[in-house]
PDB file of C-alpha atoms in Angstrom:
ATOM      1  CA  ASP A  86      47.289   9.132 -80.318  1.00 38.00           C
ATOM      2  CA  GLU A  87      43.909   7.455 -79.981  1.00 41.00           C
ATOM      3  CA  THR A  88      42.868   6.042 -76.632  1.00 39.00           C
ATOM      4  CA  PRO A  89      42.289   2.302 -76.916  1.00 39.00           C
ATOM      5  CA  ALA A  90      38.678   1.211 -76.534  1.00 41.00           C
ATOM      6  CA  LEU A  91      37.798  -0.402 -73.254  1.00 37.00           C
ATOM      7  CA  SER A  92      36.332  -3.650 -74.470  1.00 38.00           C
ATOM      8  CA  GLY A  93      34.294  -5.543 -71.941  1.00 42.00           C
ATOM      9  CA  VAL A  94      34.096  -2.590 -69.532  1.00 43.00           C
ATOM     10  CA  ASP A  95      30.644  -1.209 -68.918  1.00 54.00           C
ATOM     11  CA  ALA A  96      30.127   2.524 -69.034  1.00 56.00           C
ATOM     12  CA  PRO A  97      29.079   4.100 -65.752  1.00 57.00           C
ATOM     13  CA  PRO A  98      25.301   4.225 -65.297  1.00 60.00           C
ATOM     14  CA  ARG A  99      23.561   7.360 -66.576  1.00 66.00           C
ATOM     15  CA  SER A 100      20.931   6.931 -63.890  1.00 74.00           C
ATOM     16  CA  CYS A 101      20.555   5.000 -60.645  1.00 84.00           C
ATOM     17  CA  LEU A 102      17.778   3.117 -62.473  1.00 82.00           C
ATOM     18  CA  GLU A 103      20.409   1.355 -64.561  1.00 81.00           C
ATOM     19  CA  THR A 104      21.835  -0.257 -61.433  1.00 82.00           C
ATOM     20  CA  MET A 105      18.421  -1.620 -60.406  1.00 83.00           C
ATOM     21  CA  GLU A 106      17.030  -4.901 -61.578  1.00 81.00           C
ATOM     22  CA  ASN A 107      14.502  -4.238 -64.349  1.00 81.00           C
ATOM     23  CA  TYR A 108      14.969  -0.453 -63.889  1.00 80.00           C
ATOM     24  CA  GLY A 109      13.138  -0.544 -60.573  1.00 83.00           C
ATOM     25  CA  LEU A 110       9.981  -2.010 -62.060  1.00 81.00           C
ATOM     26  CA  GLY A 111       8.757  -4.700 -59.728  1.00 79.00           C
ATOM     27  CA  SER A 112       6.665  -7.591 -60.940  1.00 78.00           C
ATOM     28  CA  TYR A 113       3.829  -6.987 -58.475  1.00 78.00           C
ATOM     29  CA  GLY A 114       2.118  -4.059 -60.172  1.00 74.00           C
ATOM     30  CA  ALA A 115       3.652  -4.275 -63.615  1.00 76.00           C
ATOM     31  CA  LEU A 116       0.755  -5.859 -65.488  1.00 81.00           C
ATOM     32  CA  SER A 117      -2.347  -4.679 -63.632  1.00 85.00           C
ATOM     33  CA  PRO A 118      -3.577  -1.282 -62.512  1.00 89.00           C
ATOM     34  CA  ILE A 119      -3.284  -0.602 -58.792  1.00 89.00           C
ATOM     35  CA  PRO A 120      -7.056  -0.097 -58.290  1.00 91.00           C
ATOM     36  CA  ASP A 121      -7.748  -3.534 -59.828  1.00 93.00           C
ATOM     37  CA  LEU A 122      -5.131  -5.179 -57.624  1.00 93.00           C
ATOM     38  CA  ALA A 123      -6.513  -3.395 -54.554  1.00 93.00           C
ATOM     39  CA  ARG A 124     -10.057  -4.590 -55.311  1.00 94.00           C
ATOM     40  CA  GLN A 125      -8.840  -8.170 -55.722  1.00 95.00           C
ATOM     41  CA  LEU A 126      -6.893  -7.965 -52.477  1.00 95.00           C
ATOM     42  CA  MET A 127      -9.912  -6.581 -50.603  1.00 95.00           C
ATOM     43  CA  VAL A 128     -11.945  -9.565 -51.770  1.00 96.00           C
ATOM     44  CA  ARG A 129      -9.236 -11.967 -50.575  1.00 96.00           C
ATOM     45  CA  LEU A 130      -8.854 -10.185 -47.236  1.00 95.00           C
ATOM     46  CA  GLU A 131     -12.576  -9.926 -46.536  1.00 95.00           C
ATOM     47  CA  PRO A 132     -12.769 -13.025 -44.295  1.00 95.00           C
ATOM     48  CA  TYR A 133     -10.012 -11.620 -42.076  1.00 95.00           C
ATOM     49  CA  TYR A 134     -11.636  -8.258 -41.298  1.00 94.00           C
ATOM     50  CA  SER A 135     -14.905  -7.545 -39.543  1.00 95.00           C
ATOM     51  CA  PRO A 136     -17.664  -5.752 -41.435  1.00 95.00           C
ATOM     52  CA  ALA A 137     -17.175  -2.758 -39.111  1.00 96.00           C
ATOM     53  CA  HIS A 138     -13.475  -2.574 -40.029  1.00 94.00           C
ATOM     54  CA  ARG A 139     -14.153  -2.945 -43.757  1.00 93.00           C
ATOM     55  CA  GLU A 140     -16.767  -0.180 -43.651  1.00 94.00           C
ATOM     56  CA  ARG A 141     -14.286   2.337 -42.253  1.00 93.00           C
ATOM     57  CA  GLU A 142     -13.456   5.186 -44.591  1.00 87.00           C
ATOM     58  CA  GLU A 143      -9.730   4.365 -44.496  1.00 90.00           C
ATOM     59  CA  HIS A 144      -9.999   0.623 -45.239  1.00 92.00           C
ATOM     60  CA  GLU A 145      -9.883   0.910 -49.024  1.00 92.00           C
ATOM     61  CA  ALA A 146      -6.993   3.392 -48.837  1.00 91.00           C
ATOM     62  CA  GLU A 147      -5.069   1.076 -46.489  1.00 92.00           C
ATOM     63  CA  VAL A 148      -5.432  -1.860 -48.865  1.00 94.00           C
ATOM     64  CA  ALA A 149      -4.484   0.315 -51.841  1.00 93.00           C
ATOM     65  CA  LEU A 150      -1.442   1.540 -49.910  1.00 92.00           C
ATOM     66  CA  TYR A 151      -0.306  -2.058 -49.399  1.00 92.00           C
ATOM     67  CA  VAL A 152      -0.594  -2.663 -53.155  1.00 93.00           C
ATOM     68  CA  VAL A 153       1.324   0.537 -53.907  1.00 92.00           C
ATOM     69  CA  LEU A 154       4.091  -0.385 -51.458  1.00 91.00           C
ATOM     70  CA  LYS A 155       4.403  -3.836 -53.042  1.00 91.00           C
ATOM     71  CA  SER A 156       4.683  -2.252 -56.471  1.00 90.00           C
ATOM     72  CA  LEU A 157       7.309   0.245 -55.251  1.00 90.00           C
ATOM     73  CA  GLU A 158       9.471  -2.226 -53.338  1.00 88.00           C
ATOM     74  CA  ALA A 159      11.953  -2.613 -56.223  1.00 87.00           C
ATOM     75  CA  TYR A 160      12.380   1.174 -56.534  1.00 90.00           C
ATOM     76  CA  ALA A 161      11.745   3.034 -53.277  1.00 89.00           C
ATOM     77  CA  SER A 162      14.437   3.028 -50.622  1.00 90.00           C
ATOM     78  CA  PRO A 163      13.694   1.553 -47.190  1.00 90.00           C
ATOM     79  CA  ALA A 164      13.985   5.063 -45.737  1.00 92.00           C
ATOM     80  CA  GLU A 165      11.320   6.362 -48.149  1.00 90.00           C
ATOM     81  CA  VAL A 166       8.991   3.499 -47.253  1.00 89.00           C
ATOM     82  CA  ALA A 167       9.541   4.075 -43.537  1.00 89.00           C
ATOM     83  CA  GLU A 168       8.849   7.789 -43.895  1.00 87.00           C
ATOM     84  CA  MET A 169       5.758   7.052 -45.942  1.00 85.00           C
ATOM     85  CA  LEU A 170       4.413   4.769 -43.212  1.00 85.00           C
ATOM     86  CA  VAL A 171       5.321   6.883 -40.192  1.00 86.00           C
ATOM     87  CA  VAL A 172       5.020  10.559 -41.096  1.00 77.00           C
ATOM     88  CA  PRO A 173       1.543  11.005 -42.621  1.00 74.00           C
ATOM     89  CA  SER A 174      -1.403  10.691 -40.292  1.00 83.00           C
ATOM     90  CA  SER A 175      -3.801   8.920 -42.652  1.00 88.00           C
ATOM     91  CA  ALA A 176      -3.703   6.263 -45.347  1.00 89.00           C
ATOM     92  CA  THR A 177      -4.880   8.851 -47.849  1.00 88.00           C
ATOM     93  CA  GLU A 178      -1.869  11.055 -47.041  1.00 90.00           C
ATOM     94  CA  ARG A 179       0.403   8.018 -47.309  1.00 91.00           C
ATOM     95  CA  LEU A 180      -1.034   7.292 -50.752  1.00 91.00           C
ATOM     96  CA  GLY A 181      -0.233  10.870 -51.722  1.00 91.00           C
ATOM     97  CA  LYS A 182       3.406  10.394 -50.692  1.00 91.00           C
ATOM     98  CA  ALA A 183       3.535   7.087 -52.571  1.00 92.00           C
ATOM     99  CA  TYR A 184       2.097   8.777 -55.648  1.00 92.00           C
ATOM    100  CA  GLY A 185       4.934  11.311 -55.486  1.00 93.00           C
ATOM    101  CA  ILE A 186       7.493   8.496 -55.472  1.00 93.00           C
ATOM    102  CA  MET A 187       5.723   6.763 -58.364  1.00 91.00           C
ATOM    103  CA  MET A 188       5.747   9.989 -60.393  1.00 93.00           C
ATOM    104  CA  ARG A 189       9.453  10.485 -59.684  1.00 92.00           C
ATOM    105  CA  HIS A 190      10.097   6.938 -60.907  1.00 91.00           C
ATOM    106  CA  ARG A 191       8.073   7.590 -64.068  1.00 91.00           C
ATOM    107  CA  ASP A 192       9.981  10.820 -64.711  1.00 93.00           C
ATOM    108  CA  GLU A 193      13.341   9.078 -64.206  1.00 91.00           C
ATOM    109  CA  LEU A 194      12.326   6.284 -66.586  1.00 90.00           C
ATOM    110  CA  ALA A 195      11.214   8.816 -69.201  1.00 92.00           C
ATOM    111  CA  GLY A 196      14.492  10.722 -68.850  1.00 91.00           C
ATOM    112  CA  LEU A 197      16.568   7.561 -69.168  1.00 89.00           C
ATOM    113  CA  ALA A 198      14.578   6.427 -72.233  1.00 89.00           C
ATOM    114  CA  GLU A 199      15.113   9.830 -73.818  1.00 91.00           C
ATOM    115  CA  THR A 200      18.859   9.704 -73.092  1.00 88.00           C
ATOM    116  CA  ILE A 201      19.238   6.197 -74.512  1.00 83.00           C
ATOM    117  CA  GLY A 202      17.126   7.110 -77.545  1.00 85.00           C
ATOM    118  CA  ARG A 203      19.325  10.126 -78.216  1.00 86.00           C
ATOM    119  CA  GLU A 204      22.464   7.982 -77.863  1.00 82.00           C
ATOM    120  CA  LEU A 205      21.054   5.420 -80.288  1.00 81.00           C
ATOM    121  CA  ALA A 206      20.210   8.156 -82.791  1.00 82.00           C
ATOM    122  CA  GLU A 207      23.741   9.568 -82.533  1.00 82.00           C
ATOM    123  CA  CYS A 208      25.357   6.142 -82.745  1.00 76.00           C
ATOM    124  CA  GLY A 209      23.480   4.829 -85.751  1.00 70.00           C
ATOM    125  CA  GLU A 210      23.871   1.287 -87.035  1.00 66.00           C
ATOM    126  CA  GLU A 211      27.361   0.882 -85.572  1.00 67.00           C
ATOM    127  CA  CYS A 212      25.999   1.118 -82.056  1.00 66.00           C
ATOM    128  CA  THR A 213      26.132  -2.202 -80.235  1.00 64.00           C
ATOM    129  CA  ASP A 214      26.901  -1.267 -76.624  1.00 61.00           C
ATOM    130  CA  LEU A 215      23.480   0.259 -75.791  1.00 53.00           C
ATOM    131  CA  TRP A 216      21.549  -2.972 -76.161  1.00 52.00           C
TER     132      TRP A 216
END
C-alpha cells in the first residue's frame, strides 16, 4: 500500500537557514563589500567625532564592526551579538568573532545549496517542490 502524498504540506527544513527570511542574508551588506560600506559610514560620521577620536587606532575597526553587525542582524542570534560586543576586549577581537559567524553562515549556505542541488539532480524534471 502506497502512502498518499501530502499535498500542500511543506517538508521540514533541512537547515535553520530555510526558516529565515532570505536564508539569513540581510539587505544591509548584500550588495556592497563591508570595507566599502565602512568607508562610506566613516565619511558620514566624520562630523560627529572629534579628530582625536577618529585618529584612534580602533576607530576604523569600530565602524567596520557596526557595518558587520548590521549585515549579520538577519542571521546571528541576539545572544551571539551580545557575546560579540561584551566578551572581546577590542574592536579588532570583536571583528574576529564576527568573521567566525560570517564564515559559519557561508558554510551553512554552501551546504544547503549542495543539498538542494543534489535533490534537484535526483528528482529530475518531475521535481516541482524544491522551487
